[in-house]
Structure formats: structure tokens, C-alpha cells
Amino acid sequence: MKKVLLVIMSAFTLSVAQAQDSLSTESWFKKNKAFQNLDVSVTAGTTGIGIDVASKIGDYVQLRAGYEFMPRFQTGIFFPVEVGGQPAKAYDSNGNRIESRFDKLSKLLSEVTGFQVEDEVEMLGKPTINNFKFLVDVFPFKKNKHWHFTAGFYWGPSKFAQAENSTRAMTSLVAVGLYNSVYYHAVNDLPLYDNITIINEEMRSKLMEYGRMGFPVGKFTHDVYGYYKEDVYCREFGNPDYKYGEIIHHKGDYGLIHEKGEAYMMEPDTDGMVKVNAKSNSFKPYLGFGYGGRLLKDRDDWHVSFDAGAMFWGGTPSLYTHDGVNLTKDIEGAKGKVGDWIDFIGGFKVYPVLSVRFTKTIF
């Protein structure tokens, strides 16, 4: 019986102590005005639309946490086609359109494969931004709580945008990939299938005259090392080191695959597509300021505020193609609309943040 009484008294004492600790903790929060309110907000701006919750700590500090995502929309980006390093469209000295290598090859491909190749390929770019955010608002002015300064971070997937060819461009890409495969076998004097040679000398000479087909982007800024995607053959007669048609590099070998100053011609992947992914750091610090006030004249529970600041991406964003080339760091001299697009994305070392926040005080 005594043991039972001792257990009961111990449990009662522990419960009283826990209650006192709870009251003490609650009193501390109240005394220091910490987490005594809850605000829920809807946001919209350059980082997308989202929702956040906030609570104050004392009279000068507010903690905010939330999530934002960018609605999906698409914009067209066009890559011109080149054959053997020559543009698809050619003009004479008077500016009149003349037949180009592409025109001749387009006719040939149309006759042989039935595919019509366009002189440019459309890619559809869309943002994929979505981030968790944690921010600290500081209200430095005792008699003016409209202004606040903010520091914190955004965190989310490193990929913030992507582009891939449109459905309309699939036919052209399949034709380009098919032609390059035939060209590769022709220039290296290889059978197309199982030791069966169906490329005659006349066709071979035409293909070697035309050259490979692809989408010119720019020139490599440095030597690029990587794994070969296909066997590389010696293509020169009289080379003292290799015989014509001899394999120099086997598929899967690691070595120099592009030299500095070499032109980069983007070609379709094995799935017949071209893709580009834009990436930055996953962790992005933020600094900014804002101004807020009542949304409704006679209501203290509704507020609106405007924020401006900068999200630090950690340097120049990367634009990776499907074959691993970084367009913002590996390539220079890109021209036309493609160059404009690369310069636009590459210029955002710091992402501007402008947003409006509508807030309802819950308690």
C-alpha cells in the first residue's frame, strides 16, 4: 500500500512540476511577445504566387515561412539549321534568295524519307520555379511600423526553367538525326547495316560535300573533355598515325571531345529531341525591404504590403543542353535570338524580387 501511495505522490509531483514549467514557458512567450499572433498571407510577384504564415517576436521582429511557385506558361525560341557550317538561307550580292546546301539536302531528304525539314526548329521554354522560403522582417522605426527590412533564404529545385522542341519540330529533328547517321556512315566508309553497303559513290560524294546538319549555337570557350557517344574514325588520307577508316576513339572512351574555338553544332539526341535546362543553386539567400499598411480603412485584421529585393543565385546560372554542354559557360559568340536568350538568362546572377502580399490576421 505504501508503494502505491509513493507512486501516486510521485506522479502527482511530476504533473505539478510539468504544469509549472508549461506555465513558466507560456509566461515567457507572453512576456517577450513571442508567437502571440498568426498572420496568413497570399503573395504574387516575380517569384510566382504563393502562401506564407508569419508571427512576431517582440515589437521589431517578424518570422515568415511559406511556399511559392511560378504558373506554367510557354514562350517560343527558334534555332536556325545549318548544313556543313553554312546557313539554311543563302543570298546573292543583291540580296536575292538563292539555293543553299540546305535547300538541296532538304529536297533529297524529302525524296528519300518523305520527311520535310524546316529551316529552323522551335523550342518551347517554360519556367519551373518553386521554392520554400524563410524570411525575417525587421521593423527598425519605433514610431513607423510601415517600413521593414528583410533577410532570409529561398530553397528549392536547382532547375528553374526548361526548353524542349515543340511537337511541330519533331519531323524535322527525326530527319536531321537520320541524315547525320547516314552521313556518319558515308564519311567513314562504313556499311549502314550488317556489312550491307547501300551508299554508292555518287551519294557518298554528295553527302561529304554537304556536311553534317545541326543547329549552330556558338564556339567553345575552352577544351571540353568527356565520353565519346560513338566510335570516331580517322577521316584523312595519308595520316601517318592512323589508317583511313581506322577507329581513333571507341564509344565510351574518355578524352578531348571538343577543342577551344571549335564550333558547337547542337544535334538531336537519340530520342530525336533537343532540350535545355536552366539551373542555379538550390539555396538562394535573400535581402530586401518593404512597406505595408491597412488594406481596409476601418479593419486592423487586413493588411497589404509591397516588397522589393534580390535573390542571390550564386553566380551565373547554367544552361545545360541534352548533350551536357553549358551554354552560359562553355559557349561564346552565340548570335540571333538564341544568343539573346542565352545572354538574358546568363545575366541574372541576382534575381530581382518584386511582390505584393495580402495578409489576414487570424489572432
Short mmCIF file of N, CA and C in Angstrom, two decimals, residues 146-237:
data_model
loop_
_atom_site.label_atom_id
_atom_site.label_comp_id
_atom_site.label_asym_id
_atom_site.label_seq_id
_atom_site.Cartn_x
_atom_site.Cartn_y
_atom_site.Cartn_z
N HIS A 146 5.44 50.87 -40.73
CA HIS A 146 5.10 50.57 -42.13
C HIS A 146 6.30 49.99 -42.87
N TRP A 147 7.49 50.48 -42.56
CA TRP A 147 8.70 50.04 -43.26
C TRP A 147 9.31 48.83 -42.58
N HIS A 148 9.85 47.91 -43.37
CA HIS A 148 10.57 46.77 -42.82
C HIS A 148 11.71 46.37 -43.75
N PHE A 149 12.75 45.80 -43.17
CA PHE A 149 13.86 45.24 -43.93
C PHE A 149 13.86 43.72 -43.71
N THR A 150 14.23 43.00 -44.77
CA THR A 150 14.06 41.54 -44.75
C THR A 150 15.34 40.84 -45.14
N ALA A 151 15.64 39.73 -44.44
CA ALA A 151 16.74 38.84 -44.79
C ALA A 151 16.26 37.40 -44.61
N GLY A 152 16.82 36.52 -45.39
CA GLY A 152 16.41 35.13 -45.28
C GLY A 152 16.92 34.32 -46.46
N PHE A 153 16.17 33.30 -46.83
CA PHE A 153 16.60 32.47 -47.95
C PHE A 153 15.40 31.81 -48.64
N TYR A 154 15.63 31.47 -49.90
CA TYR A 154 14.71 30.63 -50.68
C TYR A 154 15.43 29.30 -50.92
N TRP A 155 14.68 28.23 -50.91
CA TRP A 155 15.26 26.91 -51.17
C TRP A 155 14.31 26.08 -52.03
N GLY A 156 14.87 25.47 -53.10
CA GLY A 156 14.04 24.68 -53.99
C GLY A 156 14.88 23.94 -55.01
N PRO A 157 14.25 23.28 -55.97
CA PRO A 157 15.00 22.55 -57.01
C PRO A 157 15.94 23.49 -57.76
N SER A 158 17.11 22.96 -58.15
CA SER A 158 18.08 23.79 -58.85
C SER A 158 17.58 24.18 -60.25
N LYS A 159 16.77 23.33 -60.87
CA LYS A 159 16.24 23.67 -62.20
C LYS A 159 15.09 24.66 -62.06
N PHE A 160 15.22 25.82 -62.72
CA PHE A 160 14.18 26.84 -62.62
C PHE A 160 13.51 27.13 -63.96
N ALA A 161 13.99 26.52 -65.04
CA ALA A 161 13.34 26.68 -66.35
C ALA A 161 13.81 25.55 -67.26
N GLN A 162 13.03 25.25 -68.27
CA GLN A 162 13.42 24.23 -69.23
C GLN A 162 12.85 24.58 -70.61
N ALA A 163 13.49 24.03 -71.63
CA ALA A 163 13.02 24.22 -73.00
C ALA A 163 13.23 22.91 -73.76
N GLU A 164 12.26 22.54 -74.57
CA GLU A 164 12.40 21.37 -75.43
C GLU A 164 11.63 21.63 -76.71
N ASN A 165 11.99 20.87 -77.73
CA ASN A 165 11.38 21.12 -79.03
C ASN A 165 9.88 20.92 -79.01
N SER A 166 9.19 21.68 -79.86
CA SER A 166 7.75 21.54 -79.98
C SER A 166 7.40 20.28 -80.77
N THR A 167 6.16 19.87 -80.68
CA THR A 167 5.69 18.71 -81.44
C THR A 167 5.84 18.96 -82.93
N ARG A 168 5.62 20.19 -83.33
CA ARG A 168 5.71 20.56 -84.74
C ARG A 168 7.13 20.34 -85.29
N ALA A 169 8.13 20.44 -84.41
CA ALA A 169 9.52 20.31 -84.85
C ALA A 169 10.01 18.86 -84.89
N MET A 170 9.21 17.93 -84.42
CA MET A 170 9.66 16.54 -84.33
C MET A 170 10.05 15.96 -85.68
N THR A 171 9.25 16.24 -86.71
CA THR A 171 9.54 15.69 -88.03
C THR A 171 10.91 16.14 -88.52
N SER A 172 11.20 17.44 -88.37
CA SER A 172 12.50 17.97 -88.80
C SER A 172 13.64 17.34 -88.02
N LEU A 173 13.45 17.15 -86.71
CA LEU A 173 14.51 16.59 -85.88
C LEU A 173 14.79 15.13 -86.22
N VAL A 174 13.73 14.38 -86.49
CA VAL A 174 13.92 12.98 -86.89
C VAL A 174 14.69 12.93 -88.21
N ALA A 175 14.36 13.81 -89.13
CA ALA A 175 15.04 13.85 -90.43
C ALA A 175 16.51 14.24 -90.25
N VAL A 176 16.79 15.23 -89.38
CA VAL A 176 18.16 15.65 -89.13
C VAL A 176 18.97 14.49 -88.52
N GLY A 177 18.38 13.82 -87.52
CA GLY A 177 19.08 12.70 -86.90
C GLY A 177 19.33 11.56 -87.88
N LEU A 178 18.36 11.27 -88.73
CA LEU A 178 18.52 10.22 -89.73
C LEU A 178 19.61 10.58 -90.74
N TYR A 179 19.60 11.82 -91.21
CA TYR A 179 20.62 12.26 -92.17
C TYR A 179 22.02 12.17 -91.57
N ASN A 180 22.19 12.64 -90.32
CA ASN A 180 23.51 12.63 -89.70
C ASN A 180 24.03 11.20 -89.51
N SER A 181 23.12 10.28 -89.24
CA SER A 181 23.53 8.89 -89.11
C SER A 181 24.04 8.35 -90.45
N VAL A 182 23.32 8.65 -91.53
CA VAL A 182 23.75 8.22 -92.87
C VAL A 182 25.07 8.91 -93.24
N TYR A 183 25.18 10.20 -92.92
CA TYR A 183 26.41 10.95 -93.22
C TYR A 183 27.60 10.34 -92.47
N TYR A 184 27.40 9.99 -91.22
CA TYR A 184 28.47 9.41 -90.40
C TYR A 184 28.99 8.12 -91.04
N HIS A 185 28.08 7.27 -91.53
CA HIS A 185 28.49 6.02 -92.16
C HIS A 185 29.17 6.28 -93.51
N ALA A 186 28.67 7.28 -94.21
CA ALA A 186 29.24 7.57 -95.53
C ALA A 186 30.65 8.13 -95.43
N VAL A 187 30.86 9.10 -94.56
CA VAL A 187 32.15 9.76 -94.48
C VAL A 187 33.22 8.83 -93.91
N ASN A 188 32.80 7.83 -93.12
CA ASN A 188 33.75 6.88 -92.56
C ASN A 188 33.80 5.57 -93.33
N ASP A 189 33.12 5.54 -94.49
CA ASP A 189 33.15 4.37 -95.37
C ASP A 189 32.69 3.11 -94.64
N LEU A 190 31.56 3.23 -93.95
CA LEU A 190 31.02 2.13 -93.15
C LEU A 190 29.71 1.64 -93.75
N PRO A 191 29.41 0.36 -93.63
CA PRO A 191 28.11 -0.14 -94.09
C PRO A 191 27.00 0.37 -93.18
N LEU A 192 25.84 0.57 -93.74
CA LEU A 192 24.72 1.05 -92.94
C LEU A 192 24.20 -0.02 -91.99
N TYR A 193 24.23 -1.29 -92.48
CA TYR A 193 23.65 -2.34 -91.64
C TYR A 193 24.25 -3.70 -91.99
N ASP A 194 24.79 -4.39 -91.00
CA ASP A 194 25.21 -5.78 -91.13
C ASP A 194 26.06 -6.04 -92.38
N ASN A 195 27.08 -5.17 -92.55
CA ASN A 195 28.01 -5.29 -93.67
C ASN A 195 27.36 -5.09 -95.05
N ILE A 196 26.17 -4.53 -95.05
CA ILE A 196 25.49 -4.24 -96.31
C ILE A 196 25.69 -2.78 -96.65
N THR A 197 26.38 -2.53 -97.75
CA THR A 197 26.63 -1.15 -98.17
C THR A 197 25.62 -0.74 -99.22
N ILE A 198 24.80 0.26 -98.91
CA ILE A 198 23.79 0.72 -99.87
C ILE A 198 24.04 2.16 -100.30
N ILE A 199 25.18 2.73 -99.84
CA ILE A 199 25.53 4.09 -100.24
C ILE A 199 26.53 4.01 -101.39
N ASN A 200 26.10 4.39 -102.60
CA ASN A 200 27.03 4.35 -103.74
C ASN A 200 27.97 5.55 -103.69
N GLU A 201 28.96 5.54 -104.56
CA GLU A 201 29.99 6.58 -104.55
C GLU A 201 29.43 7.95 -104.87
N GLU A 202 28.44 7.99 -105.76
CA GLU A 202 27.84 9.28 -106.10
C GLU A 202 27.13 9.89 -104.89
N MET A 203 26.38 9.05 -104.17
CA MET A 203 25.69 9.53 -102.97
C MET A 203 26.70 9.91 -101.89
N ARG A 204 27.76 9.11 -101.75
CA ARG A 204 28.76 9.40 -100.74
C ARG A 204 29.43 10.75 -100.98
N SER A 205 29.77 11.04 -102.23
CA SER A 205 30.43 12.31 -102.56
C SER A 205 29.50 13.49 -102.30
N LYS A 206 28.21 13.28 -102.58
CA LYS A 206 27.24 14.36 -102.31
C LYS A 206 27.16 14.64 -100.82
N LEU A 207 27.06 13.58 -100.03
CA LEU A 207 26.93 13.75 -98.58
C LEU A 207 28.17 14.41 -98.00
N MET A 208 29.35 14.00 -98.46
CA MET A 208 30.58 14.58 -97.95
C MET A 208 30.70 16.04 -98.35
N GLU A 209 30.10 16.39 -99.49
CA GLU A 209 30.10 17.79 -99.92
C GLU A 209 29.17 18.63 -99.06
N TYR A 210 28.03 18.04 -98.67
CA TYR A 210 27.06 18.78 -97.86
C TYR A 210 27.57 19.02 -96.44
N GLY A 211 28.06 17.96 -95.78
CA GLY A 211 28.48 18.08 -94.38
C GLY A 211 27.34 17.72 -93.44
N ARG A 212 27.63 17.74 -92.14
CA ARG A 212 26.63 17.39 -91.12
C ARG A 212 25.59 18.50 -91.00
N MET A 213 24.44 18.11 -90.48
CA MET A 213 23.35 19.06 -90.29
C MET A 213 23.12 19.25 -88.78
N GLY A 214 22.89 20.49 -88.38
CA GLY A 214 22.66 20.76 -86.97
C GLY A 214 22.24 22.19 -86.74
N PHE A 215 22.27 22.60 -85.48
CA PHE A 215 21.81 23.94 -85.09
C PHE A 215 22.99 24.70 -84.49
N PRO A 216 23.53 25.70 -85.20
CA PRO A 216 24.71 26.42 -84.70
C PRO A 216 24.38 27.25 -83.47
N VAL A 217 25.23 27.16 -82.47
CA VAL A 217 25.00 27.91 -81.23
C VAL A 217 26.12 28.90 -80.97
N GLY A 218 27.36 28.49 -81.11
CA GLY A 218 28.50 29.37 -80.85
C GLY A 218 29.79 28.58 -80.93
N LYS A 219 30.83 29.07 -80.25
CA LYS A 219 32.13 28.39 -80.23
C LYS A 219 32.52 28.08 -78.80
N PHE A 220 33.24 26.99 -78.63
CA PHE A 220 33.66 26.58 -77.30
C PHE A 220 34.71 27.53 -76.75
N THR A 221 34.55 27.92 -75.49
CA THR A 221 35.48 28.83 -74.83
C THR A 221 36.69 28.12 -74.26
N HIS A 222 36.66 26.80 -74.22
CA HIS A 222 37.77 26.02 -73.65
C HIS A 222 37.67 24.59 -74.17
N ASP A 223 38.73 23.84 -73.95
CA ASP A 223 38.71 22.42 -74.30
C ASP A 223 37.69 21.70 -73.42
N VAL A 224 36.95 20.79 -74.03
CA VAL A 224 35.92 20.04 -73.30
C VAL A 224 36.27 18.56 -73.34
N TYR A 225 36.31 17.95 -72.17
CA TYR A 225 36.61 16.52 -72.05
C TYR A 225 35.34 15.78 -71.65
N GLY A 226 35.20 14.57 -72.15
CA GLY A 226 34.03 13.78 -71.82
C GLY A 226 34.10 12.40 -72.45
N TYR A 227 32.96 11.71 -72.47
CA TYR A 227 32.88 10.36 -73.02
C TYR A 227 32.32 10.40 -74.44
N TYR A 228 32.96 9.67 -75.33
CA TYR A 228 32.51 9.63 -76.72
C TYR A 228 31.20 8.84 -76.82
N LYS A 229 30.25 9.39 -77.58
CA LYS A 229 28.95 8.76 -77.74
C LYS A 229 28.94 7.75 -78.88
N GLU A 230 29.94 7.81 -79.75
CA GLU A 230 30.03 6.87 -80.86
C GLU A 230 31.50 6.70 -81.23
N ASP A 231 31.81 5.65 -81.99
CA ASP A 231 33.18 5.45 -82.44
C ASP A 231 33.61 6.60 -83.34
N VAL A 232 34.85 7.05 -83.21
CA VAL A 232 35.39 8.12 -84.03
C VAL A 232 36.47 7.53 -84.94
N TYR A 233 36.30 7.77 -86.23
CA TYR A 233 37.21 7.19 -87.22
C TYR A 233 38.15 8.26 -87.80
N CYS A 234 39.32 7.80 -88.25
CA CYS A 234 40.24 8.68 -88.96
C CYS A 234 39.63 9.00 -90.32
N ARG A 235 39.53 10.28 -90.65
CA ARG A 235 38.86 10.70 -91.89
C ARG A 235 39.84 11.28 -92.90
N GLU A 236 41.15 11.15 -92.67
CA GLU A 236 42.13 11.76 -93.55
C GLU A 236 42.99 10.69 -94.24
N PHE A 237 43.23 10.91 -95.50
CA PHE A 237 44.16 10.03 -96.23
C PHE A 237 45.59 10.44 -95.89
#
